[in-house]
Amino acid sequence: MRHGQAATATTALESDALARGGAPPRFLLATGRAGVRIFALPPEGEATLGRGSGCDVVLKDDSISRRHARLRIGEPCTIADLGSRNGTLFRGRRLRRDEEHALEYGDSFSLGPISLQLLPPGTDLREPVGASRLLIDDPDGAEASPLVAAVAQGRLNIVIYGETGVGKELLAATLHRASRRGGPFLGVNCAALSESLLENELFGHERGAYTGAVQAAPGLLKAASGGTVFLDEIGEMTLTVQAKLLRAIETQSILPVGGTRPVAVDVRFLAATHRDLLAQVASGQFRRDLYYRLAGFAVEIPPLRQRKPQIMRLAMHFLAAAATRSGVPLPSITPAGAAALEEHDWPGNVRELRNVMERALVLASDRGAIEPAHLMFDTGRSAAPEPVTSSGDDRSRLIAALDACAGNQTRAAALLGISRTKLVQQIALHRIPRPRKRL
């Protein structure tokens, strides 16, 4: 490889080979329409970035100029725009031609719709590249990969994909903790608020902006300045709010409702969704430019049914937490109980597992071990077949649930995963004295 030339690391083996050649290589992470790619850079020199085949880092996208930008590699590394058509965006500002800025490790910059991040020398890259998103099997970060850990410490905005209940917010909080940002971690559910309320929640308002605005409010982006904002269910955000969010990202400032002067903010965005955002882009429901500003890096948490090896570890974690809160000894899980947990499909994912283990703690009472009969899944059925006629075991479960809920039948029914009507019928069937609520 000639001096200053960058090679495309398409496999982890190529990265390892470069690492064995002497000084640890530097890596450039690129995320865009073509997915995730990793480029290995020489220890020093310079590399041109662009669409042209003569560039050291070739980024095949029509919006990229043939010679778009120049990356100087050394201490420090620097980035400069070469007079590109769509510009080079760094820290919310478009660079002028030949304007050079120093890059710290973890810094990100954008060439059109492609986001790039300079990774620390010697980063151990083990994930396959080329996919549009990387799979993250452990949202609590206990087994975070080196690549994800490196991205967490950078400035790239991240989109987290996954079904409801898989742990997207847990992963977002984990990424924030692993980052170098000292500000708070604040979040909002975009699906839970109307357009006007979401706009007010994000950008704040000035005093007198509308009826009832008796005093100014800073908004989430200002309150989280220096930290991270988690946008849950970003796919539900309206186009109007999307446009204002895009401007906030590009200018690193907000305009509160009723305000006339922009307010500077320094925020990293982590967004989550169960929808396919690129499909929404294609249908016009989500802005393409906003997508590429948010999806500097994209990860996906598989559903729990595809993460069978984690089920028992998570089950014991939730069980221990529930036992600690209740001040009771931690019960064990029998082999039959463990088998029932691993065989369940978990349509409610990690959230359902937590609910099941909290219910099991109550239903197992002082037995010291959790059996399949104590595993009331969110379908309302236990893991063990229930007898048609009344039995002492069913009766004890009902009594335990009522006792745990201080006689409140509605709460006891929810704990058992059945309707209140069904609970009342079971109380009558098993001839349980009608409970009285304890104050």
Coordinates of C-alpha atoms in Angstrom, one line a residue:
M1 CA 0.0 0.0 0.0
R2 CA 1.5 3.3 -1.0
H3 CA 2.1 6.0 1.6
G4 CA -1.2 7.7 2.5
Q5 CA -3.4 5.2 0.8
A6 CA -6.3 3.6 2.7
A7 CA -7.5 0.1 2.2
T8 CA -11.0 -1.0 2.6
A9 CA -11.3 -3.6 5.5
T10 CA -14.1 -5.8 4.3
T11 CA -13.5 -8.5 6.8
A12 CA -12.1 -8.8 10.4
L13 CA -9.3 -11.0 9.0
E14 CA -8.0 -8.1 6.9
S15 CA -8.1 -5.8 9.9
D16 CA -6.2 -8.4 12.0
A17 CA -3.6 -8.7 9.2
L18 CA -3.0 -4.9 9.3
A19 CA -2.7 -5.0 13.0
R20 CA 0.0 -7.6 12.8
G21 CA 2.1 -5.4 10.5
G22 CA 3.4 -3.1 13.2
A23 CA 1.7 0.0 14.7
P24 CA -2.0 -0.4 15.4
P25 CA -4.0 0.8 12.4
R26 CA -6.6 3.6 12.6
F27 CA -10.1 2.9 11.4
L28 CA -12.7 5.0 9.8
L29 CA -16.3 3.9 10.3
A30 CA -18.7 4.9 7.5
T31 CA -22.5 4.5 7.7
G32 CA -24.9 5.4 4.9
R33 CA -27.3 4.0 2.3
A34 CA -25.0 1.1 1.5
G35 CA -24.8 0.0 5.2
V36 CA -21.8 -0.1 7.5
R37 CA -18.3 -0.1 6.2
I38 CA -14.9 0.1 7.9
F39 CA -11.8 1.6 6.3
A40 CA -8.3 0.9 7.6
L41 CA -6.0 3.9 7.5
P42 CA -2.2 4.1 7.6
P43 CA -0.5 5.3 10.8
E44 CA 0.3 8.7 9.2
G45 CA -0.1 10.6 5.9
E46 CA -3.2 11.7 4.2
A47 CA -6.2 10.2 2.5
T48 CA -8.7 11.6 0.0
L49 CA -12.3 10.7 0.5
G50 CA -14.8 10.8 -2.4
R51 CA -16.7 8.9 -5.1
G52 CA -13.9 8.8 -7.6
S53 CA -12.0 5.5 -8.0
G54 CA -8.7 7.3 -7.5
C55 CA -9.6 8.3 -3.9
D56 CA -8.0 6.5 -1.0
V57 CA -11.4 6.0 0.7
V58 CA -14.0 5.4 -2.0
L59 CA -17.6 6.2 -1.0
K60 CA -20.0 5.0 -3.7
D61 CA -22.9 7.4 -3.4
D62 CA -24.1 9.8 -6.1
S63 CA -24.3 12.7 -3.6
I64 CA -20.6 12.5 -2.8
S65 CA -18.2 14.5 -5.0
R66 CA -15.4 12.7 -6.9
R67 CA -12.8 14.3 -4.5
H68 CA -14.9 15.4 -1.6
A69 CA -12.7 15.8 1.5
R70 CA -9.1 15.3 2.8
L71 CA -8.2 13.4 6.0
R72 CA -4.8 14.1 7.4
I73 CA -3.6 11.2 9.6
G74 CA -1.3 12.0 12.5
E75 CA -1.4 13.8 15.9
P76 CA -3.9 15.3 15.6
C77 CA -5.9 14.0 12.6
T78 CA -7.6 16.7 10.6
I79 CA -10.5 16.9 8.1
A80 CA -10.9 19.5 5.3
D81 CA -13.4 19.9 2.5
L82 CA -12.1 20.0 -1.1
G83 CA -14.8 22.2 -2.5
S84 CA -17.5 19.4 -2.6
R85 CA -20.9 19.9 -4.0
N86 CA -22.9 18.9 -0.9
G87 CA -20.3 19.9 1.7
T88 CA -18.6 18.4 4.7
L89 CA -20.5 18.8 8.0
F90 CA -18.5 18.9 11.2
R91 CA -20.1 19.6 14.6
G92 CA -23.2 21.1 13.0
R93 CA -21.3 23.4 10.6
R94 CA -20.5 23.2 6.9
L95 CA -16.8 23.6 6.4
R96 CA -15.5 26.1 3.8
R97 CA -13.2 24.9 1.1
D98 CA -9.8 23.9 2.4
E99 CA -10.8 24.8 5.9
E100 CA -9.1 22.3 8.2
H101 CA -10.4 21.1 11.6
A102 CA -8.7 18.8 14.1
L103 CA -10.5 15.5 14.9
E104 CA -10.4 13.7 18.2
Y105 CA -11.0 10.0 18.4
G106 CA -14.7 9.4 18.4
D107 CA -15.4 12.6 16.5
S108 CA -17.8 12.2 13.6
F109 CA -18.3 14.2 10.4
S110 CA -20.7 13.9 7.4
L111 CA -20.2 13.9 3.7
G112 CA -23.7 14.3 2.3
P113 CA -25.8 11.4 3.7
I114 CA -22.7 9.4 4.8
S115 CA -21.6 9.7 8.5
L116 CA -18.0 8.9 9.4
Q117 CA -16.3 8.4 12.7
L118 CA -12.6 8.2 13.4
L119 CA -12.0 5.2 15.7
P120 CA -9.1 4.9 18.1
P121 CA -5.9 3.1 16.9
G122 CA -6.1 -0.6 17.4
T123 CA -9.8 -0.9 17.9
D124 CA -10.6 -4.6 17.8
L125 CA -13.2 -5.0 15.1
R126 CA -15.0 -8.4 15.1
E127 CA -18.4 -7.7 13.6
P128 CA -19.0 -8.4 9.9
V129 CA -19.4 -5.2 7.9
G130 CA -21.7 -4.3 5.0
A131 CA -25.0 -4.8 6.9
S132 CA -27.3 -1.8 7.3
R133 CA -27.3 -2.3 11.0
L134 CA -25.4 -4.4 13.6
L135 CA -27.1 -6.9 15.8
I136 CA -26.7 -6.3 19.6
D137 CA -27.5 -9.4 21.6
D138 CA -26.9 -7.8 25.0
P139 CA -28.7 -4.4 25.5
D140 CA -27.4 -4.0 29.1
G141 CA -23.9 -3.8 27.8
A142 CA -22.5 -6.8 29.8
E143 CA -20.9 -8.1 26.7
A144 CA -20.5 -5.0 24.6
S145 CA -18.4 -5.4 21.5
P146 CA -15.3 -3.3 21.0
L147 CA -16.9 -1.6 18.0
V148 CA -20.1 -0.7 19.8
A149 CA -18.0 0.6 22.8
A150 CA -16.0 2.7 20.4
V151 CA -19.1 4.1 18.8
A152 CA -20.6 4.8 22.2
Q153 CA -17.7 7.1 23.0
G154 CA -18.0 9.1 19.8
R155 CA -20.4 11.7 18.6
L156 CA -22.4 9.8 16.1
N157 CA -26.2 9.8 16.5
I158 CA -27.5 6.3 16.7
V159 CA -30.8 4.6 15.7
I160 CA -31.8 1.5 17.7
Y161 CA -34.2 -1.0 16.0
G162 CA -36.2 -3.7 17.7
E163 CA -39.6 -5.0 18.7
T164 CA -41.5 -3.6 21.6
G165 CA -40.0 -4.7 24.9
V166 CA -36.6 -5.9 23.6
G167 CA -34.7 -3.3 25.7
K168 CA -34.1 -0.4 23.3
E169 CA -34.2 2.2 26.1
L170 CA -31.9 0.0 28.2
L171 CA -29.4 0.0 25.4
A172 CA -29.7 3.7 24.9
A173 CA -28.9 4.3 28.6
T174 CA -26.0 1.9 28.3
L175 CA -24.6 3.8 25.3
H176 CA -24.9 7.1 27.2
R177 CA -23.1 5.7 30.3
A178 CA -20.3 4.5 28.0
S179 CA -20.0 7.8 26.3
R180 CA -17.8 10.7 27.2
R181 CA -20.7 13.0 27.7
G182 CA -21.1 14.4 31.2
G183 CA -24.6 15.8 30.8
P184 CA -27.9 14.1 31.6
F185 CA -29.7 11.3 29.8
L186 CA -33.2 12.5 29.0
G187 CA -35.9 10.9 26.9
V188 CA -39.3 11.3 25.4
N189 CA -41.8 8.9 23.8
C190 CA -42.7 10.5 20.4
A191 CA -45.8 8.3 20.1
A192 CA -47.2 9.4 23.4
L193 CA -47.6 13.2 22.7
S194 CA -49.5 15.2 20.1
E195 CA -47.5 17.3 17.6
S196 CA -47.8 20.5 19.6
L197 CA -47.0 18.9 22.9
L198 CA -44.0 17.1 21.5
E199 CA -42.7 20.3 19.9
N200 CA -43.1 22.1 23.3
E201 CA -41.4 19.1 25.1
L202 CA -38.4 19.1 22.8
F203 CA -37.8 22.8 22.2
G204 CA -39.4 24.5 25.1
H205 CA -41.3 27.8 25.0
E206 CA -41.1 31.4 26.0
R207 CA -43.3 33.1 28.5
G208 CA -46.6 34.1 26.9
A209 CA -46.0 31.9 23.8
Y210 CA -49.6 30.5 24.3
T211 CA -52.4 30.6 26.7
G212 CA -51.2 29.1 30.0
A213 CA -47.5 29.7 29.3
V214 CA -47.0 31.8 32.4
Q215 CA -43.3 31.2 32.5
A216 CA -40.6 30.1 30.1
A217 CA -39.6 26.4 29.9
P218 CA -36.2 25.3 28.5
G219 CA -37.4 22.1 26.7
L220 CA -35.7 18.7 26.6
L221 CA -32.9 19.6 24.2
K222 CA -31.8 22.6 26.3
A223 CA -32.1 20.6 29.6
A224 CA -30.0 17.8 28.1
S225 CA -27.3 20.0 26.7
G226 CA -23.9 18.3 27.2
G227 CA -25.7 15.0 27.4
T228 CA -27.9 12.6 25.4
V229 CA -31.6 12.8 24.3
F230 CA -33.4 9.5 23.7
L231 CA -36.2 9.8 21.2
D232 CA -38.3 6.7 21.6
E233 CA -40.6 5.7 18.7
I234 CA -39.0 8.2 16.4
G235 CA -41.1 6.8 13.5
E236 CA -44.2 8.3 15.0
M237 CA -42.9 11.9 14.8
T238 CA -44.8 14.1 12.4
L239 CA -43.1 15.7 9.4
T240 CA -43.5 19.2 10.9
V241 CA -41.6 18.3 14.1
Q242 CA -39.1 16.3 12.0
A243 CA -38.2 19.5 10.0
K244 CA -37.6 21.4 13.3
L245 CA -35.5 18.6 14.7
L246 CA -33.4 18.4 11.6
R247 CA -32.7 22.1 11.9
A248 CA -31.7 21.7 15.5
I249 CA -29.3 18.9 14.6
E250 CA -27.7 20.8 11.7
T251 CA -27.4 24.2 13.5
Q252 CA -26.9 22.8 17.1
S253 CA -29.5 25.3 18.2
I254 CA -33.2 25.5 19.0
L255 CA -35.9 28.1 18.6
P256 CA -38.3 27.8 21.5
V257 CA -42.0 28.1 20.8
G258 CA -42.8 31.8 20.7
G259 CA -39.1 32.7 20.7
T260 CA -37.2 34.9 18.2
R261 CA -33.6 34.1 19.1
P262 CA -31.9 30.7 18.7
V263 CA -30.6 29.0 21.8
A264 CA -27.4 27.0 21.4
V265 CA -27.5 23.3 22.5
D266 CA -25.0 20.4 22.5
V267 CA -26.9 17.2 22.3
R268 CA -26.3 13.7 21.1
F269 CA -29.4 11.8 19.8
L270 CA -30.2 8.2 20.3
A271 CA -33.5 7.2 18.6
A272 CA -35.4 4.0 18.8
T273 CA -38.2 2.5 16.7
H274 CA -39.9 -0.8 15.9
R275 CA -40.6 0.4 12.4
D276 CA -38.5 0.3 9.2
L277 CA -37.4 3.9 8.9
L278 CA -36.0 3.4 5.4
A279 CA -39.4 2.1 4.3
Q280 CA -41.0 5.2 5.8
V281 CA -38.5 7.4 3.9
A282 CA -39.5 5.7 0.7
S283 CA -43.2 6.3 1.4
G284 CA -42.6 9.9 2.4
Q285 CA -43.5 9.5 6.0
F286 CA -40.0 10.2 7.3
R287 CA -37.5 12.8 6.0
R288 CA -34.6 11.3 4.2
D289 CA -32.2 14.0 5.4
L290 CA -33.3 13.6 9.0
Y291 CA -32.8 9.8 8.7
Y292 CA -29.2 10.2 7.7
R293 CA -28.5 12.7 10.4
L294 CA -30.0 10.4 13.1
A295 CA -28.7 7.1 11.7
G296 CA -25.0 7.8 11.9
F297 CA -24.9 4.3 13.2
A298 CA -27.7 1.8 13.3
V299 CA -28.0 -1.2 15.6
E300 CA -30.8 -3.8 16.1
I301 CA -31.7 -5.8 19.2
P302 CA -33.1 -9.2 18.1
P303 CA -36.3 -10.4 19.9
L304 CA -35.8 -12.5 23.0
R305 CA -37.0 -15.7 21.2
Q306 CA -33.8 -15.4 19.1
R307 CA -31.6 -14.9 22.2
K308 CA -32.3 -18.2 24.0
P309 CA -28.9 -18.3 25.8
Q310 CA -29.7 -15.1 27.6
I311 CA -33.1 -16.0 29.0
M312 CA -31.9 -17.7 32.2
R313 CA -29.4 -14.9 33.0
L314 CA -32.1 -12.3 32.5
A315 CA -34.6 -14.3 34.4
M316 CA -32.4 -14.6 37.5
H317 CA -31.5 -10.9 37.2
F318 CA -35.2 -9.9 37.3
L319 CA -36.0 -12.4 40.0
A320 CA -33.1 -11.1 42.2
A321 CA -34.2 -7.5 41.8
A322 CA -37.8 -8.4 42.7
A323 CA -36.7 -10.4 45.8
T324 CA -34.5 -7.5 46.9
R325 CA -37.4 -5.0 46.6
S326 CA -39.8 -7.4 48.5
G327 CA -37.2 -8.3 51.2
V328 CA -37.6 -12.0 50.6
P329 CA -35.0 -14.8 50.0
L330 CA -34.1 -15.4 46.4
P331 CA -35.7 -18.6 45.2
S332 CA -34.1 -21.0 42.7
I333 CA -35.6 -22.1 39.4
T334 CA -36.1 -25.8 38.9
P335 CA -34.8 -27.5 35.7
A336 CA -38.5 -27.9 34.6
G337 CA -39.0 -24.2 35.2
A338 CA -35.9 -23.3 33.3
A339 CA -37.0 -25.5 30.4
A340 CA -40.4 -23.8 30.4
L341 CA -38.8 -20.3 30.2
E342 CA -36.5 -21.3 27.3
E343 CA -39.4 -22.9 25.4
H344 CA -41.7 -19.9 25.6
D345 CA -41.8 -17.6 22.5
W346 CA -41.8 -14.4 24.5
P347 CA -44.0 -12.2 22.3
G348 CA -43.6 -9.4 24.9
N349 CA -39.8 -9.9 24.9
V350 CA -37.7 -8.8 27.9
R351 CA -40.6 -6.8 29.4
E352 CA -42.7 -9.9 29.5
L353 CA -39.9 -11.9 31.1
R354 CA -39.6 -9.3 33.8
N355 CA -43.3 -9.4 34.5
V356 CA -43.3 -13.3 34.6
M357 CA -40.5 -13.4 37.1
E358 CA -42.1 -10.8 39.4
R359 CA -45.3 -12.8 39.3
A360 CA -43.4 -16.1 39.9
L361 CA -41.8 -14.7 43.1
V362 CA -45.3 -14.1 44.5
L363 CA -46.8 -17.3 43.4
A364 CA -43.9 -19.5 44.6
S365 CA -44.4 -17.9 48.0
D366 CA -42.1 -19.8 50.5
R367 CA -41.6 -22.9 48.4
G368 CA -38.0 -21.9 47.7
A369 CA -38.1 -22.9 44.1
I370 CA -40.0 -21.8 41.0
E371 CA -41.8 -24.5 39.1
P372 CA -43.6 -24.3 35.7
A373 CA -46.9 -23.8 37.5
H374 CA -45.6 -20.5 38.9
L375 CA -44.8 -19.1 35.5
M376 CA -47.8 -17.1 34.4
F377 CA -47.1 -15.8 31.0
D378 CA -48.7 -12.6 29.6
T379 CA -51.2 -14.8 27.8
G380 CA -52.8 -15.5 31.2
R381 CA -51.8 -19.2 31.1
S382 CA -49.1 -20.9 33.2
A383 CA -46.3 -23.0 31.8
A384 CA -47.9 -26.1 33.4
P385 CA -51.4 -27.4 32.4
E386 CA -54.0 -26.3 34.9
P387 CA -56.6 -28.9 36.1
V388 CA -60.2 -28.4 35.1
T389 CA -61.4 -29.0 38.6
S390 CA -60.3 -27.1 41.6
S391 CA -57.0 -28.1 43.3
G392 CA -55.2 -27.1 46.4
D393 CA -52.3 -25.8 44.3
D394 CA -54.5 -23.4 42.3
R395 CA -56.2 -22.3 45.4
S396 CA -52.8 -21.4 47.1
R397 CA -51.7 -19.4 44.1
L398 CA -54.9 -17.4 44.2
I399 CA -54.6 -16.8 47.9
A400 CA -50.9 -15.8 47.5
A401 CA -51.7 -13.3 44.8
L402 CA -54.6 -11.7 46.8
D403 CA -52.3 -11.6 49.9
A404 CA -49.5 -9.9 47.9
C405 CA -52.0 -7.3 46.6
A406 CA -53.5 -6.6 50.0
G407 CA -56.9 -8.0 48.9
N408 CA -57.1 -5.8 45.8
Q409 CA -58.8 -8.0 43.2
T410 CA -57.9 -5.9 40.2
R411 CA -54.2 -5.9 41.1
A412 CA -54.3 -9.6 42.0
A413 CA -55.9 -10.4 38.6
A414 CA -53.2 -8.4 36.8
L415 CA -50.5 -10.2 38.8
L416 CA -51.9 -13.6 37.8
G417 CA -52.3 -12.5 34.2
I418 CA -56.1 -13.0 34.1
S419 CA -59.2 -10.7 34.0
R420 CA -60.8 -9.5 37.2
T421 CA -64.0 -11.4 36.2
K422 CA -62.0 -14.6 35.8
L423 CA -60.5 -14.0 39.3
V424 CA -63.9 -13.6 40.9
Q425 CA -65.0 -16.8 39.3
Q426 CA -62.0 -18.7 40.6
I427 CA -62.5 -17.2 44.1
A428 CA -66.0 -18.6 44.1
L429 CA -65.0 -21.9 42.5
H430 CA -62.3 -22.5 45.2
R431 CA -64.5 -21.2 48.0
I432 CA -62.0 -18.6 49.1
P433 CA -63.4 -16.1 51.6
R434 CA -64.1 -12.9 49.8
P435 CA -61.1 -10.7 50.5
R436 CA -61.2 -7.3 52.1
K437 CA -58.9 -4.6 51.1
R438 CA -56.4 -3.7 53.7
L439 CA -55.7 0.0 54.2

